[in-house]
Coordinates of C-alpha atoms and ligand atoms in Angstrom, one line a residue:
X1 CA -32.6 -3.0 22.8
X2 CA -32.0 -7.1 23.6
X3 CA -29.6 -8.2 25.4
X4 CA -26.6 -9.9 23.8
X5 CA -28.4 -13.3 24.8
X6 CA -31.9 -12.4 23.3
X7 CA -30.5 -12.1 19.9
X8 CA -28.6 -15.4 20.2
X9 CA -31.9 -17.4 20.9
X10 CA -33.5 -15.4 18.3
X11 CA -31.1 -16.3 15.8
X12 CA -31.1 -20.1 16.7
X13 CA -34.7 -20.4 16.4
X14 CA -34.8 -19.0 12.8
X15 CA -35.2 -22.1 10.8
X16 CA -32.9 -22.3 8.0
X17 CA -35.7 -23.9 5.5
X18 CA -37.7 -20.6 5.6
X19 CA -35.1 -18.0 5.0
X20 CA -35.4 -16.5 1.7
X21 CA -32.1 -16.0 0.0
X22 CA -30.9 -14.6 -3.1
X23 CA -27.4 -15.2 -2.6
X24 CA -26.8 -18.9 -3.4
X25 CA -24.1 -18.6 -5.7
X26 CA -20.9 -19.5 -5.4
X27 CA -17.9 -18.3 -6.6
X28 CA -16.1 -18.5 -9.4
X29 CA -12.9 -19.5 -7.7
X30 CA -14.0 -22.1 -5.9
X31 CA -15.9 -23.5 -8.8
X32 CA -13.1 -23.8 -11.2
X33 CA -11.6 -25.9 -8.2
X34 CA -14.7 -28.4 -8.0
X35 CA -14.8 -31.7 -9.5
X36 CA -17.5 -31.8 -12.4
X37 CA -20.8 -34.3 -11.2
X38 CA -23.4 -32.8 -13.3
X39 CA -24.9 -31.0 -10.1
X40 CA -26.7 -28.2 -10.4
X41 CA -25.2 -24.8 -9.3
X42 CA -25.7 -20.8 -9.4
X43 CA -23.0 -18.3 -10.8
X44 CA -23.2 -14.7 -10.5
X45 CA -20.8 -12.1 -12.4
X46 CA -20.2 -9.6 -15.1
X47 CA -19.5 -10.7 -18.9
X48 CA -16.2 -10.0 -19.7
X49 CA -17.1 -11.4 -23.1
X50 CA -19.3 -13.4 -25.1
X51 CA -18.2 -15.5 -28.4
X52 CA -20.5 -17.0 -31.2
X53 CA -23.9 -16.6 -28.9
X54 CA -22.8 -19.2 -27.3
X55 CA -19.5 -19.1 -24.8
X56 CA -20.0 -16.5 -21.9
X57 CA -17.0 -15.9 -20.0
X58 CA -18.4 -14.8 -16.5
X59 CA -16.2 -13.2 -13.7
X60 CA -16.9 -12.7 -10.4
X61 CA -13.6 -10.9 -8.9
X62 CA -12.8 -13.8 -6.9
X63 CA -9.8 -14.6 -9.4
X64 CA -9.1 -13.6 -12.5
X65 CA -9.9 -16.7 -14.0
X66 CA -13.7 -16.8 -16.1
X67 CA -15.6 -19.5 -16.0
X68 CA -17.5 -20.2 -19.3
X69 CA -21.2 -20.6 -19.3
X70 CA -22.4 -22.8 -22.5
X71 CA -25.8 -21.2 -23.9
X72 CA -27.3 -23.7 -26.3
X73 CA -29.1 -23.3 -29.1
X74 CA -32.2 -22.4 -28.1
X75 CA -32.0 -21.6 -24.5
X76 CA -32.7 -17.6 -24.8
X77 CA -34.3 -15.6 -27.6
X78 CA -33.2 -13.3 -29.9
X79 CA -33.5 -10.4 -27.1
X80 CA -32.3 -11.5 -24.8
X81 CA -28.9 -13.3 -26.4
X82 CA -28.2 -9.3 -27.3
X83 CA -28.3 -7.9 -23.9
X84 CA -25.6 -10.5 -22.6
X85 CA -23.0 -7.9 -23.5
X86 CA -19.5 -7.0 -21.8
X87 CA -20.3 -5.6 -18.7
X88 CA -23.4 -7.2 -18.0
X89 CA -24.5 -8.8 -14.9
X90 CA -25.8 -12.1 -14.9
X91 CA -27.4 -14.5 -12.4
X92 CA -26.8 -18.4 -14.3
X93 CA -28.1 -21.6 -13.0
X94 CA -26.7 -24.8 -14.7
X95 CA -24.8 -27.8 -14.4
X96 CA -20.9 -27.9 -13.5
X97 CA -19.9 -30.1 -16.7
X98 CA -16.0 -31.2 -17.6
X99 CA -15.2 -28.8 -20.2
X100 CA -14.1 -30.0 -23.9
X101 CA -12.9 -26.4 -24.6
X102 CA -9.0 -25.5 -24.1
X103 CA -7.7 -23.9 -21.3
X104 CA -10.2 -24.5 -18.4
X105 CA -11.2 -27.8 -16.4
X106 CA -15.4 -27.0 -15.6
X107 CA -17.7 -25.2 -16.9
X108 CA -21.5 -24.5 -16.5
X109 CA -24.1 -25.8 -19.3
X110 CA -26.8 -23.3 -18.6
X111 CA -30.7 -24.3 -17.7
X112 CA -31.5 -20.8 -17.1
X113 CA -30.1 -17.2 -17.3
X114 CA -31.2 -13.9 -15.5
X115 CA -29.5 -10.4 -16.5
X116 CA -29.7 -8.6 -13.8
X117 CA -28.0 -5.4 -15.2
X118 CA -27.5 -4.3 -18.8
X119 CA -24.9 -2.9 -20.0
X120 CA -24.7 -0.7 -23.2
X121 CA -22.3 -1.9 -25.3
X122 CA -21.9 1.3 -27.3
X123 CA -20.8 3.1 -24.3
X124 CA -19.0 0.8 -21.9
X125 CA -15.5 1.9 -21.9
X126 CA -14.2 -1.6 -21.0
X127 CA -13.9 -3.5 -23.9
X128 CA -12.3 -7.5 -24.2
X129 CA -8.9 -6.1 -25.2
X130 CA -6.0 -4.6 -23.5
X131 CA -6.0 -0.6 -22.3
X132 CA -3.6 1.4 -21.2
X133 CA -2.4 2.0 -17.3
X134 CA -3.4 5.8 -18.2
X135 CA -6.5 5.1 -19.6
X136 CA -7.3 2.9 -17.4
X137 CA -6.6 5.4 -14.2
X138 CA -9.2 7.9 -16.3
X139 CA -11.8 5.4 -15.0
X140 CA -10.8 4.2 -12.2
X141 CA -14.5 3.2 -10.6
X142 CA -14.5 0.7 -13.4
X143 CA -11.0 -0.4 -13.6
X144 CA -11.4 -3.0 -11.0
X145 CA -13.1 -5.3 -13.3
X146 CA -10.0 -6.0 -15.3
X147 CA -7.2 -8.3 -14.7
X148 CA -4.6 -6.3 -13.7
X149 CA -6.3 -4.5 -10.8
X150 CA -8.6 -7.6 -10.2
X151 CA -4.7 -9.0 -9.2
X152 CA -3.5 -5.7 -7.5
X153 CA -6.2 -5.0 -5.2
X154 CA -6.5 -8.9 -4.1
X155 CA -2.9 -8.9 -3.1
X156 CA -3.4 -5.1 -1.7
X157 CA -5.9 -7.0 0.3
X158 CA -3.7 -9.9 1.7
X159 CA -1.0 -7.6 2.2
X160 CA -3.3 -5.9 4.4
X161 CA -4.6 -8.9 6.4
X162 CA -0.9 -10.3 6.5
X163 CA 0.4 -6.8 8.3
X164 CA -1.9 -7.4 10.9
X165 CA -1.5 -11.1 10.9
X166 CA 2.2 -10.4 11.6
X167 CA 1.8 -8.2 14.8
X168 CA -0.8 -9.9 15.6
X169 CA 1.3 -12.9 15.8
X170 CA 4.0 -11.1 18.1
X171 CA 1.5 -9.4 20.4
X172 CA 1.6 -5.9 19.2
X173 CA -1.3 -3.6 20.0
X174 CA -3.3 -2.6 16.7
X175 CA -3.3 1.5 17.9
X176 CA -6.1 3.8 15.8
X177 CA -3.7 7.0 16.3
X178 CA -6.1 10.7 15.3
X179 CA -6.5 11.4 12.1
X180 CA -7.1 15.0 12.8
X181 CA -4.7 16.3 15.4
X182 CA -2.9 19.5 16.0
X183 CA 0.8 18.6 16.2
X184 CA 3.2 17.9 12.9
X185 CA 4.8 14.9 13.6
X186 CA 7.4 14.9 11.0
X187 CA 8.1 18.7 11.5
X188 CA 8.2 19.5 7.8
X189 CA 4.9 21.5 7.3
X190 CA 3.4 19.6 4.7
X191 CA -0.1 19.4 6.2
X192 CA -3.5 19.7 5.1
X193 CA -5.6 22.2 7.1
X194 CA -9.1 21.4 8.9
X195 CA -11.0 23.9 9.7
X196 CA -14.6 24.9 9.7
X197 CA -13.8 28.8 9.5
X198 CA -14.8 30.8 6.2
X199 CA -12.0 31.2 4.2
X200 CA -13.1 34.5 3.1
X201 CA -13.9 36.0 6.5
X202 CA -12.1 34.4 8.8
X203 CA -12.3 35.8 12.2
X204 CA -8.7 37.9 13.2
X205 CA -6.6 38.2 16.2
X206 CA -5.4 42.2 16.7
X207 CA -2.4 41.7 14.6
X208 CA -4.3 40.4 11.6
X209 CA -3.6 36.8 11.8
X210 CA -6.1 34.7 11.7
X211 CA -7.9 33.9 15.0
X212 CA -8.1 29.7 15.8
X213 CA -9.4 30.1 19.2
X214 CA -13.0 30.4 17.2
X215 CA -12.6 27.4 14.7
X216 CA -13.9 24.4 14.9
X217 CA -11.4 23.0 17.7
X218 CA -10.2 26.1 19.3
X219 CA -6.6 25.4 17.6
X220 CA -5.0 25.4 14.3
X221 CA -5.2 21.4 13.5
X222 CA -4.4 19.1 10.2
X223 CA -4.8 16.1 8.6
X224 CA -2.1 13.5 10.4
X225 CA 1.4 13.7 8.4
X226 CA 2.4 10.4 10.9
X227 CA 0.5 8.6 13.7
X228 CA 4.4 8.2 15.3
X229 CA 3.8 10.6 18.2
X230 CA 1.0 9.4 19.5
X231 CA 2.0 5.8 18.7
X232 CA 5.1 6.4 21.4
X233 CA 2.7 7.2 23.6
X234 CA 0.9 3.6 23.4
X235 CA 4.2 1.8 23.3
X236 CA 5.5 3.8 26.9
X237 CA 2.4 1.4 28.2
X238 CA 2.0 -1.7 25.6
X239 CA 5.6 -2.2 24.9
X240 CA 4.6 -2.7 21.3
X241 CA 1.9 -1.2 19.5
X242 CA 1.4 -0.7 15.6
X243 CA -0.5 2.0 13.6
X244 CA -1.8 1.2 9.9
X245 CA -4.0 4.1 8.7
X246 CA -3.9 6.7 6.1
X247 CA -2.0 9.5 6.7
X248 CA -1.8 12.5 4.3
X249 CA 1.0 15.1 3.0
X250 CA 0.9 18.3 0.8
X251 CA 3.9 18.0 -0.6
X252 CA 3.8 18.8 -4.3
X253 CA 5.9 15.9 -5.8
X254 CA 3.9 15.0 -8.9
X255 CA 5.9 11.4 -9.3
X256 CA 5.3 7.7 -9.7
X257 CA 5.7 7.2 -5.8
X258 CA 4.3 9.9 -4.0
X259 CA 0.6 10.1 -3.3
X260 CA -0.9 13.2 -0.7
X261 CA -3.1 10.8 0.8
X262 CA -1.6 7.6 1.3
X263 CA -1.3 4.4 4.0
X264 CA 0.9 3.8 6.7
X265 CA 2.4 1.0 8.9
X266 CA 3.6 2.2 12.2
X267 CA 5.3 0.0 15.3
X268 CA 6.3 1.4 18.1
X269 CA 8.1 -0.8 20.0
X270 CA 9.7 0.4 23.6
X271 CA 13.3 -1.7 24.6
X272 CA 14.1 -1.7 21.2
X273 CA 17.2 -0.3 19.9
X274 CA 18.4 1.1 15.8
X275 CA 19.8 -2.7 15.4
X276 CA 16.4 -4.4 17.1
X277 CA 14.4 -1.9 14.8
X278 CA 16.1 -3.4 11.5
X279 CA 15.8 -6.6 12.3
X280 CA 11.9 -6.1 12.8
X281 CA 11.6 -4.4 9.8
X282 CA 13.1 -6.8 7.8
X283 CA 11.5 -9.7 9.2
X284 CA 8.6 -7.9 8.5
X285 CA 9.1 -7.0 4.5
X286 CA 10.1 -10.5 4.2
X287 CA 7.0 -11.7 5.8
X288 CA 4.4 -9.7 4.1
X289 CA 5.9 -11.2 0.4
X290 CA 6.3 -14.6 1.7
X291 CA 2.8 -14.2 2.7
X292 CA 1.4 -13.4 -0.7
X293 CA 3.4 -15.9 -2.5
X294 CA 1.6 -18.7 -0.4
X295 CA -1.8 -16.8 -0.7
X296 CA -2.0 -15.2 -3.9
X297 CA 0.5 -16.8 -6.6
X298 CA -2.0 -17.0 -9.1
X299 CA -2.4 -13.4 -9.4
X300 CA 1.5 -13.0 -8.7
X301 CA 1.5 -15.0 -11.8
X302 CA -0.5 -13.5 -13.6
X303 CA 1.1 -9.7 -12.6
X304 CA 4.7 -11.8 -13.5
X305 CA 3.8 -12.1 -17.0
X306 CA 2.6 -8.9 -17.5
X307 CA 5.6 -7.3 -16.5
X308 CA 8.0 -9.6 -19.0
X309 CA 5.5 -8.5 -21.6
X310 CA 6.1 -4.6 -20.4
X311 CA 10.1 -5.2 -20.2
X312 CA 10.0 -6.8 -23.3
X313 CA 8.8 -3.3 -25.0
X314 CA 11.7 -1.8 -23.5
X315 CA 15.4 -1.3 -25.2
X316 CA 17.5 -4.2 -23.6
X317 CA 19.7 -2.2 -21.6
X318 CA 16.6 -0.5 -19.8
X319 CA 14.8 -4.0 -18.9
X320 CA 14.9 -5.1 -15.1
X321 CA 16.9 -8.1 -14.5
X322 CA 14.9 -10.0 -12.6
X323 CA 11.2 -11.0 -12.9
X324 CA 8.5 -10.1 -10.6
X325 CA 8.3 -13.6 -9.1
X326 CA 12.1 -14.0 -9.2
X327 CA 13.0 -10.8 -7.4
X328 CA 10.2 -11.7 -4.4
X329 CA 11.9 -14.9 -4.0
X330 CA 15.6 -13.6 -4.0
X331 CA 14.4 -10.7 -1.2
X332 CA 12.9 -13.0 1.3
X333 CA 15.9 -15.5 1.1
X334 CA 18.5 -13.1 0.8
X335 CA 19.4 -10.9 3.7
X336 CA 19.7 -6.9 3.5
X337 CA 22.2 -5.4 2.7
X338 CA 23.2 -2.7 6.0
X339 CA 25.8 0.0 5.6
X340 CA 26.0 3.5 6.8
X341 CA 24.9 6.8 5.4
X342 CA 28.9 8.0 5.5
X343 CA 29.6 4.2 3.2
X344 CA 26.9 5.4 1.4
X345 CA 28.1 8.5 0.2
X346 CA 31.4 7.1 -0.1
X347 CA 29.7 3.7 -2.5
X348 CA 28.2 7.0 -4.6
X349 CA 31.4 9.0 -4.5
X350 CA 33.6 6.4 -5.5
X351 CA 31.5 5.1 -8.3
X352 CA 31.8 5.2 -12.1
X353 CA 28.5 6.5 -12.4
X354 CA 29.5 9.7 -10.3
X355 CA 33.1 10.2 -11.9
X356 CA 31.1 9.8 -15.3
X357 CA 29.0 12.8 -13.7
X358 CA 25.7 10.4 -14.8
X359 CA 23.8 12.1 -11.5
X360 CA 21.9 15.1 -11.8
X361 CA 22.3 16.1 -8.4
X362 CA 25.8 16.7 -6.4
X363 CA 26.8 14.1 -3.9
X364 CA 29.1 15.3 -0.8
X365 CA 28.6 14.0 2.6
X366 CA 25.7 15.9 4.7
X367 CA 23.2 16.0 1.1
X368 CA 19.8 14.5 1.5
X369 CA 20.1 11.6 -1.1
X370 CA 18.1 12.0 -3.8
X371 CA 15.7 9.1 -5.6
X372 CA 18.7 8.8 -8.1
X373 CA 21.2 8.5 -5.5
X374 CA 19.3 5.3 -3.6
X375 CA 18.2 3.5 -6.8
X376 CA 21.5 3.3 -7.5
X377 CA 23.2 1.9 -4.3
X378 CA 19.6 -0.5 -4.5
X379 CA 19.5 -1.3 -8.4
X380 CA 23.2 -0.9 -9.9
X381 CA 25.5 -1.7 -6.8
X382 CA 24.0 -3.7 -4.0
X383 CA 21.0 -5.0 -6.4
X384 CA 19.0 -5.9 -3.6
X385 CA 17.0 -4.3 -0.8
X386 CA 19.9 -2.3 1.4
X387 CA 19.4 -0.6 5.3
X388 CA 20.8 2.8 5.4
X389 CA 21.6 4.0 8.8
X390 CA 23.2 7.1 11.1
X391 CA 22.0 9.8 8.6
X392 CA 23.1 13.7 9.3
X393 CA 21.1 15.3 12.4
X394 CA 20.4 18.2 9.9
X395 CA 18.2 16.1 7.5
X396 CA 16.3 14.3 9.9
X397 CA 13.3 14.9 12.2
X398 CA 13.4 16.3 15.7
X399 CA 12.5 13.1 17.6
X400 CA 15.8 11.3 16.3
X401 CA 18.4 9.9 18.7
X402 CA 21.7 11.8 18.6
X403 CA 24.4 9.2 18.0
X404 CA 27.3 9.5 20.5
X405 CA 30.7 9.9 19.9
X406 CA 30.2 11.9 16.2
X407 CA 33.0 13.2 14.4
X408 CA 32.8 17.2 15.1
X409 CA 30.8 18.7 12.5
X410 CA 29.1 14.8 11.7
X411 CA 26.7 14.4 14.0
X412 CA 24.3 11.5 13.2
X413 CA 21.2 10.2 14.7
X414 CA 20.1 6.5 14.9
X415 CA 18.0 7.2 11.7
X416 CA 17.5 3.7 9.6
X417 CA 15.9 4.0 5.5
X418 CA 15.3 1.4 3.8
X419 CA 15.4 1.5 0.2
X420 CA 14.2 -1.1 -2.2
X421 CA 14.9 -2.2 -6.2
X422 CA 12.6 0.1 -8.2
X423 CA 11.1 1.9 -5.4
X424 CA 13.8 3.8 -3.6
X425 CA 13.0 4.3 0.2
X426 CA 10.1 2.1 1.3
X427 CA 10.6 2.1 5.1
X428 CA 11.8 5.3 7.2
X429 CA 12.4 5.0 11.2
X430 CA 14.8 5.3 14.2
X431 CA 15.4 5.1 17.6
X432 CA 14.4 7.6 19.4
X433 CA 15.6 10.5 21.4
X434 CA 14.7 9.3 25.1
X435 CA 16.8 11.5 27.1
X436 CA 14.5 14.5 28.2
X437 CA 17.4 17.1 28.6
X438 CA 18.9 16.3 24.5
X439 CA 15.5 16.3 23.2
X440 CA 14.4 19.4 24.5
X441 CA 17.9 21.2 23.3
X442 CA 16.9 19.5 20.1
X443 CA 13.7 20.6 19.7
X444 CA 14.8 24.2 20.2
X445 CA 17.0 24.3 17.9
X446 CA 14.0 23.2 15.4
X447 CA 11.9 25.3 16.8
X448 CA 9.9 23.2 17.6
X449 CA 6.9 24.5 20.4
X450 CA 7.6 22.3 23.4
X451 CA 4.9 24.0 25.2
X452 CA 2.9 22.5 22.8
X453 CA 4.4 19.2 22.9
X454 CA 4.3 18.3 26.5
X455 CA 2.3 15.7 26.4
X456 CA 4.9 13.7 24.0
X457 CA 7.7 15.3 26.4
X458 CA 5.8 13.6 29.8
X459 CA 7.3 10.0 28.4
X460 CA 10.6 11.5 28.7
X461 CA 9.5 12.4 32.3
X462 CA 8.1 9.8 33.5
X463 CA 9.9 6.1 33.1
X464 CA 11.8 6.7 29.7
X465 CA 13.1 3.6 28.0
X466 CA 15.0 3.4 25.0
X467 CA 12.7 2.6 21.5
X468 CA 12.5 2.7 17.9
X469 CA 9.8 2.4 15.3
X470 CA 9.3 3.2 11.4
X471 CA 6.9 3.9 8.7
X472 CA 6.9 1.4 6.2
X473 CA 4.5 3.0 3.5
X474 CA 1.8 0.7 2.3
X475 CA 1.2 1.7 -1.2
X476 CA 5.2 1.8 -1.9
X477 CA 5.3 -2.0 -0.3
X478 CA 1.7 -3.0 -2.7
X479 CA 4.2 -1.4 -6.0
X480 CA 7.3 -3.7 -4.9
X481 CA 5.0 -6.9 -4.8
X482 CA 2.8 -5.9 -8.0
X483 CA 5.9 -4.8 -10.2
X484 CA 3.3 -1.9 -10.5
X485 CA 5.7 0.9 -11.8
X486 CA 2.9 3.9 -11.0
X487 CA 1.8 4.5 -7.0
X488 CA -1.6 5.6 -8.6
X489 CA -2.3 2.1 -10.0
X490 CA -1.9 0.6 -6.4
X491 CA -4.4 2.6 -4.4
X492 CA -8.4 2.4 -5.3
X493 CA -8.7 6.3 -5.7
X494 CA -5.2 8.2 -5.8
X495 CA -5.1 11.6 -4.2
X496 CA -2.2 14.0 -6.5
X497 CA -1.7 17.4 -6.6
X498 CA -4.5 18.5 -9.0
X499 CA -6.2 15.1 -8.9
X500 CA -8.5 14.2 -6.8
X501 CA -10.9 12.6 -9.0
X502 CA -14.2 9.5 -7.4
Ligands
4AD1 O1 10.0 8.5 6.1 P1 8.7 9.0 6.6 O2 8.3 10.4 6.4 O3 8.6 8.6 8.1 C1 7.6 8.9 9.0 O4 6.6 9.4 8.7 C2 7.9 8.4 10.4 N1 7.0 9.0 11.3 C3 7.8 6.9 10.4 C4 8.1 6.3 11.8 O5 9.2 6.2 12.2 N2 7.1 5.8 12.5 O6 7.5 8.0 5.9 C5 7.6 6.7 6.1 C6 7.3 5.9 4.8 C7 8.3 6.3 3.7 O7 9.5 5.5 3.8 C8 7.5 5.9 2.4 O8 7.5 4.5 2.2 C9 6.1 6.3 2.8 O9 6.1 6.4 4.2 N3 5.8 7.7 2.3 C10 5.0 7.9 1.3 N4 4.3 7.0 0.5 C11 3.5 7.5 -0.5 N5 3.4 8.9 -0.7 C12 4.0 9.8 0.0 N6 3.9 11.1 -0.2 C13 4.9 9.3 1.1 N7 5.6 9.9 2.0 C14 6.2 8.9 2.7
MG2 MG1 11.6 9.2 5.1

């Protein structure tokens, strides 16, 4: 193997006039932003359609905009004009002309055409006309090449980048937390087993359980519900560390925003308190949108005007009253609303909705809210992103901070949900329990096996500080920015009960 050094000197001394290269396009986006000379230059892309054997509109994914490749009269045969068909790949070579035609600035007068993949027009299932969501999820390895998704998944991407930009920016640590592990962060046994014993004769302890010690790890282990727990771990060293991996859960919940395999976002942050944790979070939200509106407003455009279209299908008093565009721009220059779960309950109790007895499912204090419940404190009475905090103990996960000073028979913990227009909860968090003795009482009660656990119990040991952290899930932050109503149109391949199609 060279050294480092060898393979810099050997890379300088390639000369750049010998180097054979295929790839000397460029792309579509930046081409549609160059000023028209005449010069010469090479396209690549698939047909998304092609008018009077003459206009080719060529797309490239770098933006939803085509450009049009002129083929005159003459250029091609017969045979070969019939296999430029949508779908097709095609390498063009031409000159970057002002265009005459309506709605673009440039396009390319073609010297020469390659197709470099044909594409059966009989049996290509994308055609040049609108599909449904539905339809489209049926072929999902091809849906990319429409607008929509083209849109979704370039701002899935920024989003991406931007989340790491962020913590980048404030010195977090970038953690990779397990993906397989054996612990259930969230303590609600909604895991996905791994194991490598036969399910049909798997070895047995004496009592006719079925015998770990001999699989794979020499433990029962999962799929990772959370990277949280280990995340604490980095932040009782970094100060502030952040997770962002896929994390995976077997609840059955066949509905518009719940995947089993889905992304998370996880800081850690140590010397942070419930009040220093909101603040991040919301700083953060605002962030990530303000960040694609200054990267990516051409598809937030684009993903705008389908929505109105959508709406506008809908009876009026079901259509959303704000935009796409217009409800970004209200969250990042409005602050969030923050109340308590108790003014929560009280907001629900006390409205006409409730007294109309409009929700399906009872509302008293101690109730886990249901979707219902938070999209209407979100849509109908704060209408606008809103930071629930002190939830019950009983409803909340072990590692929770008991609040001090509860009511008798109300004891909180420092829990904090946010919930947001059209999505419902999109963050979840808290500070955490730091002192040793209440955490171990706590976990007890949960039963939760603290031998097990003593490795997340040692932080308590040894130079506890107070901290916080949340999950803000990825997918649920992609639907708020895309106005995409269905979590399986905002992931590449979703993963449902039942589904797990690619
Ligand atoms: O509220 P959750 O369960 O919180 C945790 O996992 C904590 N360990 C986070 C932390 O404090 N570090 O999940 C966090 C977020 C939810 O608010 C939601 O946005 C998303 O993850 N989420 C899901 N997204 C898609 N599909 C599912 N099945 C989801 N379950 C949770
Ligand atoms: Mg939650």
């Amino acid at each position: 193997m060279a050294t480092g050094g060898g393979l810099v000197i050997f890379g300088a001394f390639r000369n750049k006039a010998t180097i054979k290269m295929f790839n000397k396009r460029t792309k579509i986006k930046a081409l549609l932003a160059t000023e028209p000379q005449n010069q010469e230059v090479i396209v690549m892309g698939w047909v998304r359609s092609f008018r009077n054997n003459q206009f080719i509109a060529l797309n490239d994914g770098s933006t939803n905009n085509n450009i049009q490749v002129v083929v005159e009269l003459g250029l091609l045969d017969d045979a070969t004009l019939k296999r430029i068909t949508t779908g097709a790949s095609l390498k063009v070579t031409g000159e970057l002309i002002a265009s005459l035609g309506k709605g673009q600035k440039v396009e390319i007068k073609a010297k020469h055409l390659e197709i470099l993949g044909d594409s059966d027009a009989e049996k290509f299932p994308l055609q040049p006309k609108k599909h449904s969501l539905e339809f489209l999820r049926e072929i999902a390895h091809l849906r990319f090449r429409t607008n929509t998704f083209g849109s979704v998944f370039r701002l899935r991407h920024s989003l991406a980048f931007a989340v790491h930009q962020f913590f980048n920016e404030k010195g977090f640590i970038y953690l990779h937390t397990p993906i397989i592990t054996s612990s259930d962060a969230e303590g609600a046994g909604e895991m996905f087993r791994v194991t490598t014993l036969p399910f049909d004769n798997a070895p047995r302890n004496e009592d006719g359980s079925v015998n770990f010690k001999e699989d794979f790890f020499g433990k029962s282990t999962n799929l990772t519900v959370s990277g949280q727990l280990e995340g604490e771990l980095g932040a009782m060293a970094f100060s502030e560390i952040y997770t962002f991996g896929p994390t995976f859960r077997a609840e059955n919940s066949n509905t518009a925003r719940h995947l089993a395999e889905f992304w998370m976002i996880e800081p850690e942050m140590a010397f942070h308190d419930i009040e220093d944790n909101q603040n991040l979070a919301e700083e953060f939200i605002q962030y990530l949108i303000r960040y694609a509106m200054e990267h990516n407003m051409e598809d937030l455009e684009f993903l705008d005007a389908r929505l109105a279209e959508e709406e506008k299908q809908k009876p009026q008093n079901e259509r959303a009253e704000f935009g796409l565009l217009e409800k970004l721009r209200f969250v990042v220059d409005n602050q969030f609303e923050r109340i308590t779960y108790t003014e929560a309950i009280q907001i629900l109790l006390d409205s006409p909705h409730y007294k109309k007895k409009k929700f399906k499912y009872d509302v008293s204090w101690g109730i886990d809210m249901q979707s219902e419940h938070e999209r209407y404190l979100v849509e109908k009475h704060f209408k606008k992103p809103v930071i629930v905090t002190g939830y019950p103990a009983a409803i909340k996960a072990f590692y929770m901070r008991l609040n001090d000073g509860c009511e008798p028979g109300r004891q909180t913990v420092a829990a904090m949900d946010i919930l947001a227009p059209g999505i419902g909860e999109i963050v979840g968090g808290s500070q955490r329990e730091e002192r040793l003795d209440k955490l171990e009482k706590r976990m007890a009660e949960m039963h939760i096996p603290a031998a097990e656990m003593s490795w997340y119990l040692d932080t308590r040991r040894f130079g506890t500080v107070p901290h916080a952290g949340f999950g803000l899930g990825f997918e649920r932050m992609v639907q708020f920015v895309t106005g995409m109503t269905n979590i399986r149109d905002v992931i590449a391949f979703a993963r449902t009960p039942k589904n797990c199609e690619f």
